[in-house]
Coordinates of C-alpha atoms and ligand atoms in Angstrom, one line a residue:
X11 CA 27.8 35.5 10.0
X12 CA 26.8 33.0 7.3
X13 CA 24.9 35.6 5.4
X14 CA 27.9 37.7 4.6
X15 CA 28.6 38.2 0.9
X16 CA 32.1 37.0 0.2
X17 CA 33.7 39.2 -2.5
X18 CA 37.0 38.7 -4.5
X19 CA 38.3 41.9 -6.0
X20 CA 40.2 41.5 -9.3
X21 CA 42.0 44.4 -11.0
X22 CA 45.5 44.8 -12.3
X23 CA 45.9 48.3 -10.9
X24 CA 46.9 48.2 -7.2
X25 CA 45.2 51.5 -6.3
X26 CA 41.9 50.3 -7.8
X27 CA 42.1 47.1 -5.8
X28 CA 42.8 49.1 -2.6
X29 CA 40.1 51.6 -3.3
X30 CA 37.5 48.9 -3.9
X31 CA 38.5 46.9 -0.9
X32 CA 38.3 50.0 1.3
X33 CA 35.0 51.0 -0.1
X34 CA 33.5 47.6 0.5
X35 CA 35.0 47.5 3.9
X36 CA 32.3 50.0 5.0
X37 CA 29.5 47.5 4.3
X38 CA 28.6 45.3 7.2
X39 CA 27.1 42.6 5.0
X40 CA 30.1 42.4 2.6
X41 CA 33.4 40.7 3.3
X42 CA 36.3 41.2 0.9
X43 CA 38.0 37.8 1.1
X44 CA 40.9 38.5 -1.3
X45 CA 42.3 40.7 -4.1
X46 CA 43.8 39.4 -7.2
X47 CA 46.0 41.3 -9.7
X48 CA 45.4 39.2 -12.8
X49 CA 42.8 36.9 -14.4
X50 CA 45.0 33.9 -13.7
X51 CA 45.4 34.8 -10.1
X52 CA 41.6 35.4 -9.9
X53 CA 40.9 31.9 -11.0
X54 CA 43.4 30.4 -8.6
X55 CA 42.1 32.5 -5.7
X56 CA 38.4 31.8 -6.5
X57 CA 39.0 28.1 -6.4
X58 CA 40.7 28.4 -3.0
X59 CA 38.4 31.0 -1.4
X60 CA 35.0 30.2 -2.8
X61 CA 33.7 33.8 -3.0
X62 CA 30.1 34.5 -3.7
X63 CA 30.9 37.4 -6.0
X64 CA 33.9 38.2 -8.1
X65 CA 34.3 41.8 -8.9
X66 CA 36.3 41.5 -12.2
X67 CA 38.1 44.1 -14.3
X68 CA 37.6 43.4 -18.0
X69 CA 41.0 44.7 -19.2
X70 CA 44.0 43.0 -17.7
X71 CA 47.3 42.1 -19.2
X72 CA 47.8 38.3 -18.9
X73 CA 44.3 36.9 -18.9
X74 CA 41.5 39.4 -19.4
X75 CA 38.3 39.4 -17.4
X76 CA 36.2 37.7 -20.1
X77 CA 38.6 34.7 -20.3
X78 CA 38.9 34.5 -16.5
X79 CA 35.1 34.6 -16.2
X80 CA 34.8 31.7 -18.7
X81 CA 37.3 29.7 -16.7
X82 CA 35.5 30.5 -13.4
X83 CA 32.2 29.1 -14.8
X84 CA 34.0 25.7 -14.9
X85 CA 36.3 25.9 -11.9
X86 CA 34.3 28.0 -9.4
X87 CA 30.7 27.9 -10.7
X88 CA 29.3 29.2 -7.4
X89 CA 31.0 32.5 -7.9
X90 CA 28.9 35.2 -9.6
X91 CA 30.9 37.6 -11.7
X92 CA 30.3 41.4 -11.7
X93 CA 32.3 42.8 -14.7
X94 CA 33.8 46.2 -14.5
X95 CA 34.7 48.1 -17.6
X96 CA 35.5 51.7 -18.7
X97 CA 33.5 51.1 -21.9
X98 CA 29.8 50.4 -21.8
X99 CA 29.8 49.0 -25.3
X100 CA 27.0 46.5 -26.2
X101 CA 29.6 44.1 -27.6
X102 CA 31.6 44.1 -24.3
X103 CA 28.4 43.6 -22.3
X104 CA 27.2 40.8 -24.6
X105 CA 30.5 39.0 -24.5
X106 CA 30.7 39.3 -20.7
X107 CA 27.2 37.9 -20.3
X108 CA 28.0 35.1 -22.7
X109 CA 31.2 34.3 -20.7
X110 CA 28.9 34.0 -17.7
X111 CA 29.1 37.4 -16.0
X112 CA 25.9 38.4 -14.1
X113 CA 26.3 42.1 -14.0
X114 CA 28.2 44.8 -15.8
X115 CA 29.4 48.0 -14.2
X116 CA 30.8 50.9 -16.2
X117 CA 33.6 52.9 -14.5
X118 CA 33.4 55.3 -12.9
X119 CA 30.5 54.0 -10.8
X120 CA 29.3 55.1 -7.4
X121 CA 29.7 53.1 -4.3
X122 CA 26.0 52.7 -4.1
X123 CA 25.9 51.2 -7.6
X124 CA 28.7 48.9 -6.7
X125 CA 27.2 47.6 -3.5
X126 CA 23.7 47.4 -5.1
X127 CA 25.1 45.2 -7.9
X128 CA 27.0 43.0 -5.5
X129 CA 23.9 42.5 -3.4
X130 CA 21.7 41.9 -6.4
X131 CA 23.9 39.2 -8.0
X132 CA 24.5 37.5 -4.7
X133 CA 20.7 37.4 -4.0
X134 CA 20.0 36.2 -7.5
X135 CA 22.6 33.5 -7.1
X136 CA 21.3 32.3 -3.7
X137 CA 17.8 32.3 -5.2
X138 CA 19.0 30.2 -8.1
X139 CA 20.8 27.8 -5.7
X140 CA 17.8 27.4 -3.6
X141 CA 15.5 26.9 -6.6
X142 CA 17.9 24.2 -7.9
X143 CA 18.0 22.5 -4.5
X144 CA 14.2 22.4 -4.1
X145 CA 12.1 20.1 -6.2
X146 CA 10.4 21.9 -9.1
X147 CA 7.2 23.6 -8.2
X148 CA 4.3 24.8 -10.3
X149 CA 4.9 28.0 -12.1
X150 CA 4.1 31.1 -10.1
X151 CA 3.7 29.3 -6.8
X152 CA 5.6 31.7 -4.7
X153 CA 7.1 30.4 -1.5
X154 CA 5.1 30.9 1.6
X155 CA 1.7 31.2 -0.2
X156 CA 0.0 34.5 -0.8
X157 CA -3.2 36.3 -0.1
X158 CA -4.9 39.0 -2.0
X159 CA -5.8 42.4 -0.5
X160 CA -9.1 41.0 0.6
X161 CA -7.3 38.4 2.6
X162 CA -8.7 35.6 0.5
X163 CA -5.9 33.2 -0.5
X164 CA -5.3 32.9 -4.3
X165 CA -2.5 31.6 -6.4
X166 CA -0.2 34.3 -7.7
X167 CA -0.5 35.0 -11.4
X168 CA 1.8 33.9 -14.1
X169 CA 4.5 36.3 -15.3
X170 CA 5.2 36.0 -19.0
X171 CA 8.1 38.0 -20.5
X172 CA 8.0 38.6 -24.2
X173 CA 11.6 38.9 -25.2
X174 CA 13.9 38.7 -28.2
X175 CA 17.6 39.2 -28.5
X176 CA 17.0 41.3 -31.6
X177 CA 14.7 44.3 -32.1
X178 CA 11.8 44.7 -34.5
X179 CA 10.7 41.1 -34.5
X180 CA 7.2 41.7 -33.1
X181 CA 7.5 41.6 -29.3
X182 CA 5.2 44.6 -28.6
X183 CA 2.7 43.4 -31.2
X184 CA 2.6 39.9 -29.7
X185 CA 2.6 41.1 -26.1
X186 CA -0.3 43.4 -26.5
X187 CA -2.5 41.0 -28.5
X188 CA -1.6 38.1 -26.3
X189 CA -2.8 40.1 -23.3
X190 CA -6.0 41.1 -25.0
X191 CA -6.7 37.5 -26.1
X192 CA -6.2 36.1 -22.6
X193 CA -8.5 38.7 -21.2
X194 CA -11.3 38.7 -23.8
X195 CA -11.3 35.0 -24.8
X196 CA -10.0 33.2 -21.7
X197 CA -11.5 35.5 -19.1
X198 CA -8.3 36.1 -17.3
X199 CA -7.4 39.2 -15.2
X200 CA -4.5 40.5 -17.3
X201 CA -2.1 43.3 -16.8
X202 CA 0.6 44.3 -19.4
X203 CA 3.7 46.0 -18.3
X204 CA 5.9 47.9 -20.7
X205 CA 9.3 46.7 -19.7
X206 CA 11.0 48.7 -22.5
X207 CA 11.5 51.6 -20.1
X208 CA 13.3 53.9 -22.4
X209 CA 11.4 53.6 -25.6
X210 CA 8.3 51.7 -24.8
X211 CA 5.6 51.3 -27.5
X212 CA 2.8 49.6 -25.6
X213 CA 1.1 53.0 -25.2
X214 CA 1.2 53.6 -28.9
X215 CA -0.4 50.2 -29.8
X216 CA -3.1 50.8 -27.2
X217 CA -3.6 54.4 -28.1
X218 CA -2.8 55.6 -24.5
X219 CA -1.3 58.8 -23.5
X220 CA 2.1 57.8 -22.0
X221 CA 2.2 61.0 -19.9
X222 CA -0.9 60.2 -17.9
X223 CA 0.2 57.4 -15.6
X224 CA 3.3 55.2 -15.7
X225 CA 5.8 53.2 -13.7
X226 CA 7.6 56.5 -13.3
X227 CA 5.0 57.4 -10.7
X228 CA 6.1 54.5 -8.7
X229 CA 9.8 55.4 -8.5
X230 CA 9.6 56.9 -5.0
X231 CA 8.2 53.6 -3.7
X232 CA 10.3 51.3 -5.8
X233 CA 13.3 50.9 -3.4
X234 CA 11.7 51.7 -0.1
X235 CA 8.5 50.5 1.5
X236 CA 5.4 48.9 -0.1
X237 CA 4.0 49.6 -3.5
X238 CA 0.8 50.8 -2.0
X239 CA -0.2 53.0 -4.9
X240 CA 0.5 50.6 -7.8
X241 CA -3.3 50.3 -8.5
X242 CA -3.6 54.0 -9.0
X243 CA -1.1 54.0 -11.8
X244 CA -2.5 51.1 -13.8
X245 CA -4.6 52.2 -16.7
X246 CA -7.8 50.3 -17.4
X247 CA -8.0 49.8 -21.2
X248 CA -11.2 49.3 -23.0
X249 CA -9.9 46.0 -24.4
X250 CA -10.3 44.5 -20.9
X251 CA -6.7 44.7 -19.8
X252 CA -4.8 46.8 -17.4
X253 CA -1.6 48.6 -18.4
X254 CA 1.5 49.8 -16.6
X255 CA 3.2 52.1 -19.1
X256 CA 6.8 52.9 -19.5
X257 CA 8.0 56.3 -18.2
X258 CA 7.2 59.3 -20.4
X259 CA 10.8 60.3 -20.9
X260 CA 13.9 58.1 -21.4
X261 CA 15.9 59.8 -18.6
X262 CA 13.4 58.7 -16.1
X263 CA 13.9 55.1 -17.1
X264 CA 17.4 55.2 -15.6
X265 CA 15.8 55.6 -12.2
X266 CA 14.1 52.2 -12.4
X267 CA 16.3 49.6 -10.7
X268 CA 16.3 45.8 -11.1
X269 CA 15.2 45.3 -7.5
X270 CA 12.3 47.8 -8.2
X271 CA 11.2 45.9 -11.3
X272 CA 11.1 42.7 -9.4
X273 CA 9.0 44.3 -6.7
X274 CA 6.5 45.6 -9.3
X275 CA 6.2 42.2 -10.9
X276 CA 5.6 40.5 -7.6
X277 CA 3.0 43.0 -6.7
X278 CA 1.2 42.7 -10.1
X279 CA 1.1 39.0 -10.0
X280 CA -0.7 39.1 -6.6
X281 CA -3.7 40.7 -8.2
X282 CA -3.8 39.3 -11.7
X283 CA -3.9 35.9 -13.4
X284 CA -1.5 36.9 -16.0
X285 CA 1.3 39.6 -16.1
X286 CA 2.6 40.1 -19.7
X287 CA 5.8 42.1 -20.0
X288 CA 7.1 43.6 -23.2
X289 CA 10.9 43.6 -22.8
X290 CA 13.7 45.4 -24.6
X291 CA 16.0 43.5 -26.9
X292 CA 18.9 44.5 -24.8
X293 CA 20.4 42.7 -21.8
X294 CA 20.5 45.4 -19.1
X295 CA 20.0 44.8 -15.4
X296 CA 16.2 45.5 -15.5
X297 CA 15.6 43.2 -18.5
X298 CA 17.5 40.5 -16.6
X299 CA 15.4 41.1 -13.5
X300 CA 12.3 40.7 -15.7
X301 CA 13.6 37.5 -17.2
X302 CA 14.6 36.2 -13.8
X303 CA 11.1 36.9 -12.4
X304 CA 9.3 35.4 -15.3
X305 CA 7.7 32.0 -15.2
X306 CA 7.8 31.8 -19.0
X307 CA 9.9 33.7 -21.5
X308 CA 8.3 33.8 -24.9
X309 CA 11.4 34.4 -27.0
X310 CA 10.5 35.8 -30.4
X311 CA 12.4 35.2 -33.5
X312 CA 11.9 35.8 -37.2
X313 CA 13.2 34.0 -40.3
X314 CA 16.2 36.2 -40.6
X315 CA 19.8 35.1 -40.2
X316 CA 20.6 37.8 -37.6
X317 CA 17.6 36.9 -35.5
X318 CA 18.6 33.2 -35.6
X319 CA 22.2 34.0 -34.7
X320 CA 21.1 36.1 -31.7
X321 CA 18.7 33.4 -30.6
X322 CA 21.5 30.9 -30.5
X323 CA 23.5 33.3 -28.3
X324 CA 20.5 34.0 -26.1
X325 CA 19.9 30.3 -25.5
X326 CA 23.5 30.0 -24.2
X327 CA 23.0 33.0 -21.9
X328 CA 19.7 31.5 -20.6
X329 CA 21.5 28.3 -19.8
X330 CA 24.2 30.2 -18.0
X331 CA 21.7 32.1 -16.1
X332 CA 20.4 28.8 -14.8
X333 CA 16.9 29.1 -16.4
X334 CA 15.2 25.8 -16.7
X335 CA 14.9 25.0 -20.3
X336 CA 11.1 24.7 -20.1
X337 CA 11.0 28.4 -19.1
X338 CA 12.2 29.5 -22.5
X339 CA 9.7 29.1 -25.3
X340 CA 10.5 29.8 -28.9
X341 CA 7.9 31.8 -30.9
X342 CA 8.5 32.2 -34.5
X343 CA 6.8 35.4 -35.8
X344 CA 5.9 36.0 -39.5
X345 CA 6.6 32.3 -39.9
X346 CA 5.4 32.2 -43.5
X347 CA 7.4 35.1 -44.7
X348 CA 10.3 32.9 -45.7
X349 CA 12.9 34.4 -47.8
X350 CA 14.9 31.3 -48.4
X351 CA 14.9 30.1 -44.8
X352 CA 12.6 27.4 -43.7
X353 CA 11.4 26.6 -40.2
X354 CA 13.3 23.4 -40.3
X355 CA 16.5 25.2 -41.1
X356 CA 16.0 27.5 -38.0
X357 CA 15.3 24.5 -35.8
X358 CA 18.4 22.8 -37.1
X359 CA 20.5 25.9 -36.6
X360 CA 19.5 26.6 -33.0
X361 CA 19.1 22.9 -32.1
X362 CA 15.6 23.3 -30.7
X363 CA 12.1 23.0 -31.9
X364 CA 10.0 26.1 -32.4
X365 CA 7.2 26.0 -29.9
X366 CA 4.6 28.2 -31.6
X367 CA 4.3 30.1 -34.8
X368 CA 2.5 33.2 -35.8
X369 CA 1.7 34.1 -39.4
X370 CA 2.6 37.3 -41.2
X371 CA -0.3 39.6 -41.8
X372 CA 0.8 43.1 -42.6
X373 CA -2.6 44.3 -43.4
X374 CA -4.3 43.4 -40.1
X375 CA -1.2 44.3 -38.0
X376 CA -0.4 47.7 -39.5
X377 CA -4.0 48.7 -39.8
X378 CA -4.5 48.0 -36.2
X379 CA -1.3 49.7 -35.3
X380 CA -2.2 52.9 -37.1
X381 CA -5.6 53.0 -35.4
X382 CA -4.3 52.1 -31.9
X383 CA -6.6 49.1 -31.6
X384 CA -5.1 45.7 -31.1
X385 CA -5.8 43.5 -34.2
X386 CA -7.1 40.8 -31.9
X387 CA -10.1 43.0 -31.4
X388 CA -10.4 44.6 -34.9
X389 CA -9.8 41.5 -36.9
X390 CA -10.7 38.6 -34.6
X391 CA -11.2 36.1 -37.4
X392 CA -7.8 36.6 -39.1
X393 CA -5.3 33.8 -39.0
X394 CA -2.9 36.0 -37.1
X395 CA -5.5 36.4 -34.3
X396 CA -6.1 32.7 -34.2
X397 CA -2.4 32.1 -33.8
X398 CA -2.3 34.6 -30.9
X399 CA -5.2 32.8 -29.3
X400 CA -3.5 29.5 -29.6
X401 CA -0.4 31.0 -28.0
X402 CA -2.5 32.5 -25.2
X403 CA -4.2 29.1 -24.6
X404 CA -0.8 27.4 -24.4
X405 CA 0.6 30.0 -22.0
X406 CA -2.4 30.0 -19.7
X407 CA -2.9 26.3 -20.0
X408 CA 0.7 25.9 -19.1
X409 CA -0.1 26.7 -15.6
X410 CA -2.7 24.0 -15.2
X411 CA -0.7 21.3 -16.9
X412 CA 2.6 22.5 -15.5
X413 CA 2.8 20.6 -12.3
X414 CA 2.3 17.2 -13.9
X415 CA 3.9 17.8 -17.3
X416 CA 6.8 19.8 -16.0
X417 CA 9.4 17.1 -15.5
X418 CA 8.9 15.2 -18.7
X419 CA 8.7 18.5 -20.7
X420 CA 11.9 19.7 -19.1
X421 CA 13.7 16.5 -19.7
X422 CA 12.8 16.5 -23.4
X423 CA 13.6 20.2 -23.9
X424 CA 16.8 19.9 -21.9
X425 CA 17.9 17.1 -24.2
X426 CA 17.2 19.2 -27.3
X427 CA 18.9 22.3 -25.8
X428 CA 22.1 20.4 -25.3
X429 CA 21.9 18.5 -28.5
X430 CA 23.6 21.2 -30.6
X431 CA 26.5 21.9 -28.2
Ligands
ATP800 N1 2.8 38.8 -37.5 C1 3.1 40.0 -38.1 N2 2.7 40.2 -39.4 C2 3.0 41.4 -40.0 N3 3.6 42.4 -39.4 C3 4.1 42.2 -38.2 C4 3.8 41.0 -37.4 N4 4.3 41.1 -36.2 C5 4.9 42.4 -36.2 N5 4.8 43.0 -37.3 C6 5.3 44.3 -37.7 O1 6.7 44.4 -37.5 C7 7.1 45.6 -36.9 C8 7.8 45.4 -35.6 O2 6.8 44.9 -34.7 P1 6.9 45.3 -33.1 O3 7.0 46.8 -33.0 O4 5.9 44.6 -32.4 O5 8.3 44.7 -32.8 P2 9.3 44.8 -31.5 O6 10.1 43.6 -31.4 O7 8.5 45.2 -30.4 O8 10.2 46.1 -32.0 P3 11.1 47.1 -31.2 O9 12.5 46.5 -31.2 O10 11.0 48.3 -32.0 O11 10.5 47.2 -29.8 C9 5.8 46.5 -36.8 O12 5.7 47.3 -37.9 C10 4.7 45.4 -36.8 O13 3.5 46.0 -37.3
MG801 MG1 8.7 46.9 -29.1

């Protein structure tokens, strides 16, 4: 039937090709349409067979998986690549993602992991295709409309991911204070989710005990059934926001799947105006799921050469993932802490304007951190709080103005995104 996922297997070792083909042969929704023994053959077969997913080995003699993936993005753009590697190194992962791969599997993997990845990338790709085919809609307006638990119809909330391709640039600080500002000043129903599942810090900044309730409690419901008990595991914080903490132990984090995360976010947006997600600085499948689900990605950078370099790479990845350019907003944190680099230099280097800036204020930020009280509450008048409020207004206001301004905003941003290429 038309919904079959057409897969091309690429590996230079004949036994691996056979094994993978046989394994996938057991799945009723997956069709292996061909098997290639080299990168070159993969490109040729992908053009001819138009697979939905290419399962690609990274190490092959003539043309490796990364080079083949790069070629595929030009010659068979509809084919989503799942890269297979024996090494799980961050550099391999990053290079694969930059080449256009959608998923990364480290050998040996189980057949469940394999089929889940294939289904995920194929669903994501179909989603992207249909989004691109349909005229742009207002942020957060999920297809088919929604209704709250009470049956009353309301617009689903906005999902805002706070991300950066480099750690330590202030994601958690900004995510927490943004959530508090939107709740206390703008009267929004806000939930913050700690999307840094292994080493989340949201609980620390909010002085919450991470062992009490967390997303780990939802694991049994994540991949089967409805998230009926999600409300039970949200913590009501005195700052007027609700919190979904990261699991108490890093091992538990591994049990959280990309599909599960999407489900959690969809559920949270049904009952809140704003869902703020503090992400990791690493591209894994759950982070990608968060970025995919988000209406807005606040991408944080600082005035450091490494942060700027990573931002450039991230913008390329975002484009390859098919994100509309208006979805990615650049937020410069500690904007006045220049050590020889000016904002204009940053903008020139990444070929895009910075959308919002936040000043550096070590005193307010660290004092608040040590007390476990967000600085937006303890030092409301500080410039850093004003900056956060301006950011909150622009994010929340985004929704209202989005429908009308979307097209022109996107057009301008798209131009600037491509200007540096
Ligand atoms: N605007 C700011 N002014 C002064 N200090 C700041 C500011 N923003 C963040 N910081 C400080 O920078 C450090 C890193 O911030 P934070 O933990 O929020 O970053 P992160 O990106 O979440 O880091 P991680 O990669 O560890 O998750 C903290 O010590 C924080 O107090
Ligand atoms: Mg953090």
